[in-house]
PDB file of C-alpha atoms in Angstrom:
ATOM      1  CA  LEU Q   1     -12.520 132.774  92.628  1.00  0.00           C
ATOM      2  CA  ASN Q   2     -15.350 131.259  94.617  1.00  0.00           C
ATOM      3  CA  ARG Q   3     -16.748 134.752  95.141  1.00  0.00           C
ATOM      4  CA  ILE Q   4     -16.601 135.477  91.398  1.00  0.00           C
ATOM      5  CA  LYS Q   5     -18.298 132.177  90.536  1.00  0.00           C
ATOM      6  CA  ALA Q   6     -20.966 132.702  93.211  1.00  0.00           C
ATOM      7  CA  SER Q   7     -21.749 136.125  91.691  1.00  0.00           C
ATOM      8  CA  GLY Q   8     -22.626 134.476  88.346  1.00  0.00           C
ATOM      9  CA  LEU Q   9     -19.806 136.203  86.426  1.00  0.00           C
ATOM     10  CA  LYS Q  10     -18.177 134.180  83.651  1.00  0.00           C
ATOM     11  CA  LEU Q  11     -14.508 133.424  84.194  1.00  0.00           C
ATOM     12  CA  ARG Q  12     -11.604 132.407  81.972  1.00  0.00           C
ATOM     13  CA  PHE Q  13      -7.987 131.794  82.895  1.00  0.00           C
ATOM     14  CA  CYS Q  14      -5.888 133.201  80.042  1.00  0.00           C
ATOM     15  CA  THR Q  15      -2.423 131.782  80.416  1.00  0.00           C
ATOM     16  CA  ASN Q  16       0.755 131.832  78.370  1.00  0.00           C
ATOM     17  CA  GLU Q  17       1.811 128.673  80.223  1.00  0.00           C
ATOM     18  CA  THR Q  18       3.676 126.539  77.700  1.00  0.00           C
ATOM     19  CA  GLN Q  19       5.710 124.331  80.011  1.00  0.00           C
ATOM     20  CA  ALA Q  20       2.767 122.043  80.756  1.00  0.00           C
ATOM     21  CA  THR Q  21      -0.473 120.711  79.307  1.00  0.00           C
ATOM     22  CA  ARG Q  22      -3.702 122.315  80.479  1.00  0.00           C
ATOM     23  CA  GLU Q  23      -4.354 119.209  82.589  1.00  0.00           C
ATOM     24  CA  GLN Q  24      -1.022 119.621  84.416  1.00  0.00           C
ATOM     25  CA  PHE Q  25      -1.606 123.373  84.802  1.00  0.00           C
ATOM     26  CA  VAL Q  26      -5.056 122.799  86.319  1.00  0.00           C
ATOM     27  CA  LYS Q  27      -3.724 120.073  88.629  1.00  0.00           C
ATOM     28  CA  LYS Q  28      -1.062 122.487  89.920  1.00  0.00           C
ATOM     29  CA  LEU Q  29      -3.623 125.261  90.574  1.00  0.00           C
ATOM     30  CA  ARG Q  30      -6.088 122.866  92.205  1.00  0.00           C
ATOM     31  CA  GLY Q  31      -3.240 121.795  94.490  1.00  0.00           C
ATOM     32  CA  MET Q  32      -2.975 125.441  95.571  1.00  0.00           C
ATOM     33  CA  GLY Q  33      -6.680 125.492  96.403  1.00  0.00           C
ATOM     34  CA  PHE Q  34      -8.098 127.034  93.201  1.00  0.00           C
ATOM     35  CA  ASP Q  35     -11.398 125.598  91.995  1.00  0.00           C
ATOM     36  CA  ILE Q  36     -10.661 125.449  88.264  1.00  0.00           C
ATOM     37  CA  SER Q  37     -11.370 123.099  85.349  1.00  0.00           C
ATOM     38  CA  VAL Q  38      -9.594 122.518  82.023  1.00  0.00           C
ATOM     39  CA  ALA Q  39     -12.625 123.958  80.185  1.00  0.00           C
ATOM     40  CA  GLU Q  40     -11.995 127.327  81.891  1.00  0.00           C
ATOM     41  CA  VAL Q  41      -8.419 127.618  80.595  1.00  0.00           C
ATOM     42  CA  THR Q  42      -7.455 129.402  77.363  1.00  0.00           C
ATOM     43  CA  ALA Q  43      -3.848 128.485  76.521  1.00  0.00           C
ATOM     44  CA  PRO Q  44      -1.533 128.984  73.533  1.00  0.00           C
ATOM     45  CA  ALA Q  45      -0.886 125.332  72.552  1.00  0.00           C
ATOM     46  CA  PRO Q  46      -4.525 124.383  71.738  1.00  0.00           C
ATOM     47  CA  ALA Q  47      -4.921 127.703  69.902  1.00  0.00           C
ATOM     48  CA  ALA Q  48      -1.782 126.903  67.872  1.00  0.00           C
ATOM     49  CA  CYS Q  49      -3.111 123.415  67.078  1.00  0.00           C
ATOM     50  CA  ARG Q  50      -6.261 124.968  65.581  1.00  0.00           C
ATOM     51  CA  ILE Q  51      -4.068 127.164  63.329  1.00  0.00           C
ATOM     52  CA  LEU Q  52      -1.844 124.221  62.304  1.00  0.00           C
ATOM     53  CA  LYS Q  53      -4.869 122.119  61.313  1.00  0.00           C
ATOM     54  CA  GLU Q  54      -6.578 124.992  59.452  1.00  0.00           C
ATOM     55  CA  ARG Q  55      -3.457 125.718  57.401  1.00  0.00           C
ATOM     56  CA  SER Q  56      -2.191 122.140  56.967  1.00  0.00           C
ATOM     57  CA  LEU Q  57       1.048 123.039  58.743  1.00  0.00           C
ATOM     58  CA  ARG Q  58       3.376 120.345  60.073  1.00  0.00           C
ATOM     59  CA  PRO Q  59       5.453 121.754  62.931  1.00  0.00           C
ATOM     60  CA  HIS Q  60       9.001 121.256  64.030  1.00  0.00           C
ATOM     61  CA  LEU Q  61       8.499 121.685  67.798  1.00  0.00           C
ATOM     62  CA  LEU Q  62      10.902 123.654  70.000  1.00  0.00           C
ATOM     63  CA  VAL Q  63       8.867 123.339  73.186  1.00  0.00           C
ATOM     64  CA  HIS Q  64       9.061 121.987  76.727  1.00  0.00           C
ATOM     65  CA  ASN Q  65       8.901 118.157  76.902  1.00  0.00           C
ATOM     66  CA  ASP Q  66       5.798 118.389  79.115  1.00  0.00           C
ATOM     67  CA  LEU Q  67       3.906 120.343  76.429  1.00  0.00           C
ATOM     68  CA  VAL Q  68       4.409 117.789  73.626  1.00  0.00           C
ATOM     69  CA  PRO Q  69       1.170 115.843  74.449  1.00  0.00           C
ATOM     70  CA  GLU Q  70      -0.890 118.927  73.422  1.00  0.00           C
ATOM     71  CA  PHE Q  71       0.369 118.303  69.835  1.00  0.00           C
ATOM     72  CA  ALA Q  72      -0.402 114.553  69.841  1.00  0.00           C
ATOM     73  CA  GLU Q  73      -2.946 114.751  67.004  1.00  0.00           C
ATOM     74  CA  ILE Q  74      -0.812 116.997  64.780  1.00  0.00           C
ATOM     75  CA  ASP Q  75       1.221 115.605  61.863  1.00  0.00           C
ATOM     76  CA  LYS Q  76       4.875 116.466  62.553  1.00  0.00           C
ATOM     77  CA  ALA Q  77       6.530 114.575  59.659  1.00  0.00           C
ATOM     78  CA  ASN Q  78       8.509 116.603  57.117  1.00  0.00           C
ATOM     79  CA  PRO Q  79       7.951 119.959  58.915  1.00  0.00           C
ATOM     80  CA  ASN Q  80       6.914 123.094  57.018  1.00  0.00           C
ATOM     81  CA  CYS Q  81       6.932 125.470  60.021  1.00  0.00           C
ATOM     82  CA  VAL Q  82       8.496 125.907  63.470  1.00  0.00           C
ATOM     83  CA  VAL Q  83       6.484 126.207  66.692  1.00  0.00           C
ATOM     84  CA  ILE Q  84       8.414 127.701  69.616  1.00  0.00           C
ATOM     85  CA  GLY Q  85       7.244 127.754  73.232  1.00  0.00           C
ATOM     86  CA  ASP Q  86       8.872 128.272  76.615  1.00  0.00           C
ATOM     87  CA  ALA Q  87      11.213 125.298  76.257  1.00  0.00           C
ATOM     88  CA  ALA Q  88      13.275 126.165  79.384  1.00  0.00           C
ATOM     89  CA  GLU Q  89      16.201 123.695  79.544  1.00  0.00           C
ATOM     90  CA  ASN Q  90      15.420 122.588  75.958  1.00  0.00           C
ATOM     91  CA  PHE Q  91      16.671 126.001  74.773  1.00  0.00           C
ATOM     92  CA  THR Q  92      20.119 124.607  74.007  1.00  0.00           C
ATOM     93  CA  TYR Q  93      22.287 125.921  71.204  1.00  0.00           C
ATOM     94  CA  ALA Q  94      21.801 122.638  69.327  1.00  0.00           C
ATOM     95  CA  ASN Q  95      17.984 122.813  69.560  1.00  0.00           C
ATOM     96  CA  LEU Q  96      17.837 126.490  68.572  1.00  0.00           C
ATOM     97  CA  ASN Q  97      20.176 125.798  65.674  1.00  0.00           C
ATOM     98  CA  GLU Q  98      18.018 122.890  64.510  1.00  0.00           C
ATOM     99  CA  ALA Q  99      14.930 125.144  64.501  1.00  0.00           C
ATOM    100  CA  PHE Q 100      16.969 127.791  62.661  1.00  0.00           C
ATOM    101  CA  ARG Q 101      17.960 125.267  59.966  1.00  0.00           C
ATOM    102  CA  VAL Q 102      14.355 124.177  59.437  1.00  0.00           C
ATOM    103  CA  LEU Q 103      13.283 127.819  59.009  1.00  0.00           C
ATOM    104  CA  ILE Q 104      16.181 128.992  56.855  1.00  0.00           C
ATOM    105  CA  GLY Q 105      15.605 126.047  54.521  1.00  0.00           C
ATOM    106  CA  MET Q 106      12.081 127.207  53.666  1.00  0.00           C
ATOM    107  CA  GLU Q 107      11.227 129.458  50.736  1.00  0.00           C
ATOM    108  CA  LYS Q 108       8.727 131.298  52.973  1.00  0.00           C
ATOM    109  CA  PRO Q 109       9.614 130.591  56.612  1.00  0.00           C
ATOM    110  CA  VAL Q 110       6.697 130.213  59.043  1.00  0.00           C
ATOM    111  CA  LEU Q 111       7.501 130.739  62.733  1.00  0.00           C
ATOM    112  CA  ILE Q 112       4.683 130.382  65.269  1.00  0.00           C
ATOM    113  CA  SER Q 113       5.469 131.502  68.815  1.00  0.00           C
ATOM    114  CA  LEU Q 114       3.391 130.518  71.845  1.00  0.00           C
ATOM    115  CA  GLY Q 115       3.719 133.975  73.394  1.00  0.00           C
ATOM    116  CA  ARG Q 116       6.305 136.755  73.279  1.00  0.00           C
ATOM    117  CA  GLY Q 117       7.050 137.312  76.961  1.00  0.00           C
ATOM    118  CA  ARG Q 118      10.529 138.602  77.833  1.00  0.00           C
ATOM    119  CA  TYR Q 119      10.788 136.984  81.238  1.00  0.00           C
ATOM    120  CA  TYR Q 120       8.676 135.577  84.041  1.00  0.00           C
ATOM    121  CA  LYS Q 121       9.059 135.017  87.748  1.00  0.00           C
ATOM    122  CA  GLU Q 122       9.448 131.716  89.558  1.00  0.00           C
ATOM    123  CA  THR Q 123      10.220 131.007  93.193  1.00  0.00           C
ATOM    124  CA  ASP Q 124      13.975 131.032  92.480  1.00  0.00           C
ATOM    125  CA  GLY Q 125      13.898 134.309  90.528  1.00  0.00           C
ATOM    126  CA  LEU Q 126      13.352 135.728  87.047  1.00  0.00           C
ATOM    127  CA  LYS Q 127      13.637 133.464  83.993  1.00  0.00           C
ATOM    128  CA  LEU Q 128      14.095 134.268  80.297  1.00  0.00           C
ATOM    129  CA  ASP Q 129      10.853 133.623  78.416  1.00  0.00           C
ATOM    130  CA  VAL Q 130      10.041 132.451  74.898  1.00  0.00           C
ATOM    131  CA  GLY Q 131      10.110 135.992  73.423  1.00  0.00           C
ATOM    132  CA  ALA Q 132      13.894 136.263  73.749  1.00  0.00           C
ATOM    133  CA  TYR Q 133      14.424 133.089  71.711  1.00  0.00           C
ATOM    134  CA  MET Q 134      11.657 134.002  69.261  1.00  0.00           C
ATOM    135  CA  LYS Q 135      13.542 137.250  68.542  1.00  0.00           C
ATOM    136  CA  ALA Q 136      16.766 135.308  67.930  1.00  0.00           C
ATOM    137  CA  LEU Q 137      15.085 133.183  65.243  1.00  0.00           C
ATOM    138  CA  GLU Q 138      13.321 136.213  63.750  1.00  0.00           C
ATOM    139  CA  TYR Q 139      16.654 137.994  63.441  1.00  0.00           C
ATOM    140  CA  ALA Q 140      18.577 135.017  62.079  1.00  0.00           C
ATOM    141  CA  CYS Q 141      15.946 134.101  59.472  1.00  0.00           C
ATOM    142  CA  ASP Q 142      14.642 137.601  58.681  1.00  0.00           C
ATOM    143  CA  VAL Q 143      11.126 136.416  59.485  1.00  0.00           C
ATOM    144  CA  GLN Q 144       8.289 137.814  61.601  1.00  0.00           C
ATOM    145  CA  ALA Q 145       6.818 135.347  64.083  1.00  0.00           C
ATOM    146  CA  GLU Q 146       3.079 134.829  64.359  1.00  0.00           C
ATOM    147  CA  VAL Q 147       2.337 135.085  68.071  1.00  0.00           C
ATOM    148  CA  VAL Q 148      -0.296 132.813  69.602  1.00  0.00           C
ATOM    149  CA  GLY Q 149      -1.053 133.710  73.213  1.00  0.00           C
ATOM    150  CA  LYS Q 150      -1.047 136.998  75.112  1.00  0.00           C
ATOM    151  CA  PRO Q 151      -0.818 139.799  73.919  1.00  0.00           C
ATOM    152  CA  ALA Q 152      -2.217 138.656  70.533  1.00  0.00           C
ATOM    153  CA  LYS Q 153      -5.682 140.067  69.892  1.00  0.00           C
ATOM    154  CA  ALA Q 154      -6.943 136.741  68.493  1.00  0.00           C
ATOM    155  CA  PHE Q 155      -6.008 135.005  71.755  1.00  0.00           C
ATOM    156  CA  PHE Q 156      -8.148 137.320  73.898  1.00  0.00           C
ATOM    157  CA  GLU Q 157     -10.910 137.165  71.269  1.00  0.00           C
ATOM    158  CA  SER Q 158     -10.984 133.363  71.459  1.00  0.00           C
ATOM    159  CA  ALA Q 159     -11.359 133.532  75.271  1.00  0.00           C
ATOM    160  CA  LEU Q 160     -14.209 136.057  74.879  1.00  0.00           C
ATOM    161  CA  ALA Q 161     -15.867 133.866  72.222  1.00  0.00           C
ATOM    162  CA  GLU Q 162     -15.653 130.814  74.512  1.00  0.00           C
ATOM    163  CA  MET Q 163     -17.504 132.817  77.182  1.00  0.00           C
ATOM    164  CA  GLY Q 164     -19.899 134.493  74.747  1.00  0.00           C
ATOM    165  CA  VAL Q 165     -19.033 137.947  76.128  1.00  0.00           C
ATOM    166  CA  PRO Q 166     -18.252 141.158  74.163  1.00  0.00           C
ATOM    167  CA  PRO Q 167     -14.922 142.821  75.055  1.00  0.00           C
ATOM    168  CA  GLN Q 168     -16.509 145.932  76.580  1.00  0.00           C
ATOM    169  CA  GLU Q 169     -18.214 143.700  79.172  1.00  0.00           C
ATOM    170  CA  ALA Q 170     -14.990 141.931  80.191  1.00  0.00           C
ATOM    171  CA  ILE Q 171     -12.133 142.837  82.514  1.00  0.00           C
ATOM    172  CA  MET Q 172      -8.653 141.310  82.581  1.00  0.00           C
ATOM    173  CA  ILE Q 173      -6.619 140.953  85.776  1.00  0.00           C
ATOM    174  CA  GLY Q 174      -2.884 140.385  85.343  1.00  0.00           C
ATOM    175  CA  ASP Q 175       0.631 141.164  86.525  1.00  0.00           C
ATOM    176  CA  ASP Q 176       2.197 141.742  83.076  1.00  0.00           C
ATOM    177  CA  ILE Q 177       1.860 145.356  81.910  1.00  0.00           C
ATOM    178  CA  VAL Q 178       2.371 144.517  78.205  1.00  0.00           C
ATOM    179  CA  ASN Q 179       0.996 141.004  77.711  1.00  0.00           C
ATOM    180  CA  ASP Q 180      -1.934 141.109  80.152  1.00  0.00           C
ATOM    181  CA  VAL Q 181      -2.936 144.759  80.445  1.00  0.00           C
ATOM    182  CA  GLY Q 182      -1.854 146.091  77.049  1.00  0.00           C
ATOM    183  CA  GLY Q 183      -3.113 143.044  75.135  1.00  0.00           C
ATOM    184  CA  ALA Q 184      -6.537 143.118  76.798  1.00  0.00           C
ATOM    185  CA  GLN Q 185      -6.962 146.876  76.318  1.00  0.00           C
ATOM    186  CA  ARG Q 186      -6.081 146.628  72.612  1.00  0.00           C
ATOM    187  CA  CYS Q 187      -8.871 144.091  72.319  1.00  0.00           C
ATOM    188  CA  GLY Q 188     -11.378 146.556  73.831  1.00  0.00           C
ATOM    189  CA  MET Q 189     -11.397 145.129  77.341  1.00  0.00           C
ATOM    190  CA  ARG Q 190     -10.622 146.919  80.589  1.00  0.00           C
ATOM    191  CA  ALA Q 191      -7.622 145.716  82.580  1.00  0.00           C
ATOM    192  CA  LEU Q 192      -6.390 145.798  86.174  1.00  0.00           C
ATOM    193  CA  GLN Q 193      -2.744 145.338  87.096  1.00  0.00           C
ATOM    194  CA  VAL Q 194      -1.957 143.502  90.321  1.00  0.00           C
ATOM    195  CA  ARG Q 195       1.119 144.655  92.234  1.00  0.00           C
ATOM    196  CA  THR Q 196       2.230 141.039  92.722  1.00  0.00           C
ATOM    197  CA  GLY Q 197       4.087 138.433  90.638  1.00  0.00           C
ATOM    198  CA  LYS Q 198       6.304 139.950  87.975  1.00  0.00           C
ATOM    199  CA  TYR Q 199       5.003 143.494  88.605  1.00  0.00           C
ATOM    200  CA  ARG Q 200       7.775 146.052  89.072  1.00  0.00           C
ATOM    201  CA  PRO Q 201       7.293 149.689  90.206  1.00  0.00           C
ATOM    202  CA  CYS Q 202       8.688 150.947  86.864  1.00  0.00           C
ATOM    203  CA  ASP Q 203       5.602 149.413  85.164  1.00  0.00           C
ATOM    204  CA  GLU Q 204       3.664 152.425  86.460  1.00  0.00           C
ATOM    205  CA  ASN Q 205       5.687 154.703  84.152  1.00  0.00           C
ATOM    206  CA  HIS Q 206       5.151 152.577  81.039  1.00  0.00           C
ATOM    207  CA  PRO Q 207       5.166 154.903  78.003  1.00  0.00           C
ATOM    208  CA  HIS Q 208       2.234 153.258  76.204  1.00  0.00           C
ATOM    209  CA  VAL Q 209       0.176 151.118  78.572  1.00  0.00           C
ATOM    210  CA  LYS Q 210      -1.912 152.569  81.405  1.00  0.00           C
ATOM    211  CA  PRO Q 211      -4.054 150.070  83.364  1.00  0.00           C
ATOM    212  CA  ASP Q 212      -7.616 151.053  84.225  1.00  0.00           C
ATOM    213  CA  ALA Q 213      -6.574 150.571  87.866  1.00  0.00           C
ATOM    214  CA  TYR Q 214      -3.860 149.092  90.068  1.00  0.00           C
ATOM    215  CA  VAL Q 215      -4.701 146.655  92.864  1.00  0.00           C
ATOM    216  CA  SER Q 216      -2.476 145.224  95.592  1.00  0.00           C
ATOM    217  CA  ASN Q 217      -3.597 141.642  94.980  1.00  0.00           C
ATOM    218  CA  LEU Q 218      -6.228 139.392  93.431  1.00  0.00           C
ATOM    219  CA  ALA Q 219      -8.609 139.723  96.397  1.00  0.00           C
ATOM    220  CA  GLU Q 220      -8.702 143.507  95.991  1.00  0.00           C
ATOM    221  CA  ALA Q 221      -9.391 143.098  92.259  1.00  0.00           C
ATOM    222  CA  VAL Q 222     -12.353 140.851  93.067  1.00  0.00           C
ATOM    223  CA  ASP Q 223     -13.638 143.423  95.614  1.00  0.00           C
ATOM    224  CA  ILE Q 224     -13.576 146.178  92.963  1.00  0.00           C
ATOM    225  CA  ILE Q 225     -15.313 144.028  90.323  1.00  0.00           C
ATOM    226  CA  LEU Q 226     -18.064 142.824  92.679  1.00  0.00           C
ATOM    227  CA  GLN Q 227     -18.720 146.407  93.854  1.00  0.00           C
ATOM    228  CA  GLN Q 228     -19.506 147.360  90.220  1.00  0.00           C
ATOM    229  CA  LEU Q 229     -22.317 144.781  89.942  1.00  0.00           C
TER     230      LEU Q 229
END
């Protein structure tokens, strides 16, 4: 990252992290030695808050307890939509059923999902992500969720707008073939897939998404980008 910043390239961290506020996310990364600020992070919760305010929506939240502060300024009384994030242990039957009841009781249900990932990887193994629970509510309520976060085009576009960079001049680096690589390419960006994190060898035979290149790790991605300058 220091090499990228020293080169003068603009940088944004596009995350689907919805188990923590941006402040907590940045604190965690800084603890690992990354020089990163909250202003450099594009995350689903603030993007969702903009949508809620624009459309006068009052959410019923099915999110991780640590994410709730991101919605502090949003009116949550008498909900007229459901916002679902990666709630982890909060994905109980009772909580899912409560969200279902809010949705099914609406004439025109509005479901906003902070991402649509199937699973992610943590130190103790793979974990079900928000997309699996989003699909359950979609199916039960016969509704289509509005996805905020990767791979939504608007999410990448907001990151590009924050940097003031057109898509053809930007490159995405990620480990998720669909949400990182596919989402960025659909937005007109180029994308590199790192063979770390949640990457699996079968990603290389994906029927629809073909990265512009594969790299073994982040350092190699930086090498390739800096060589192009």
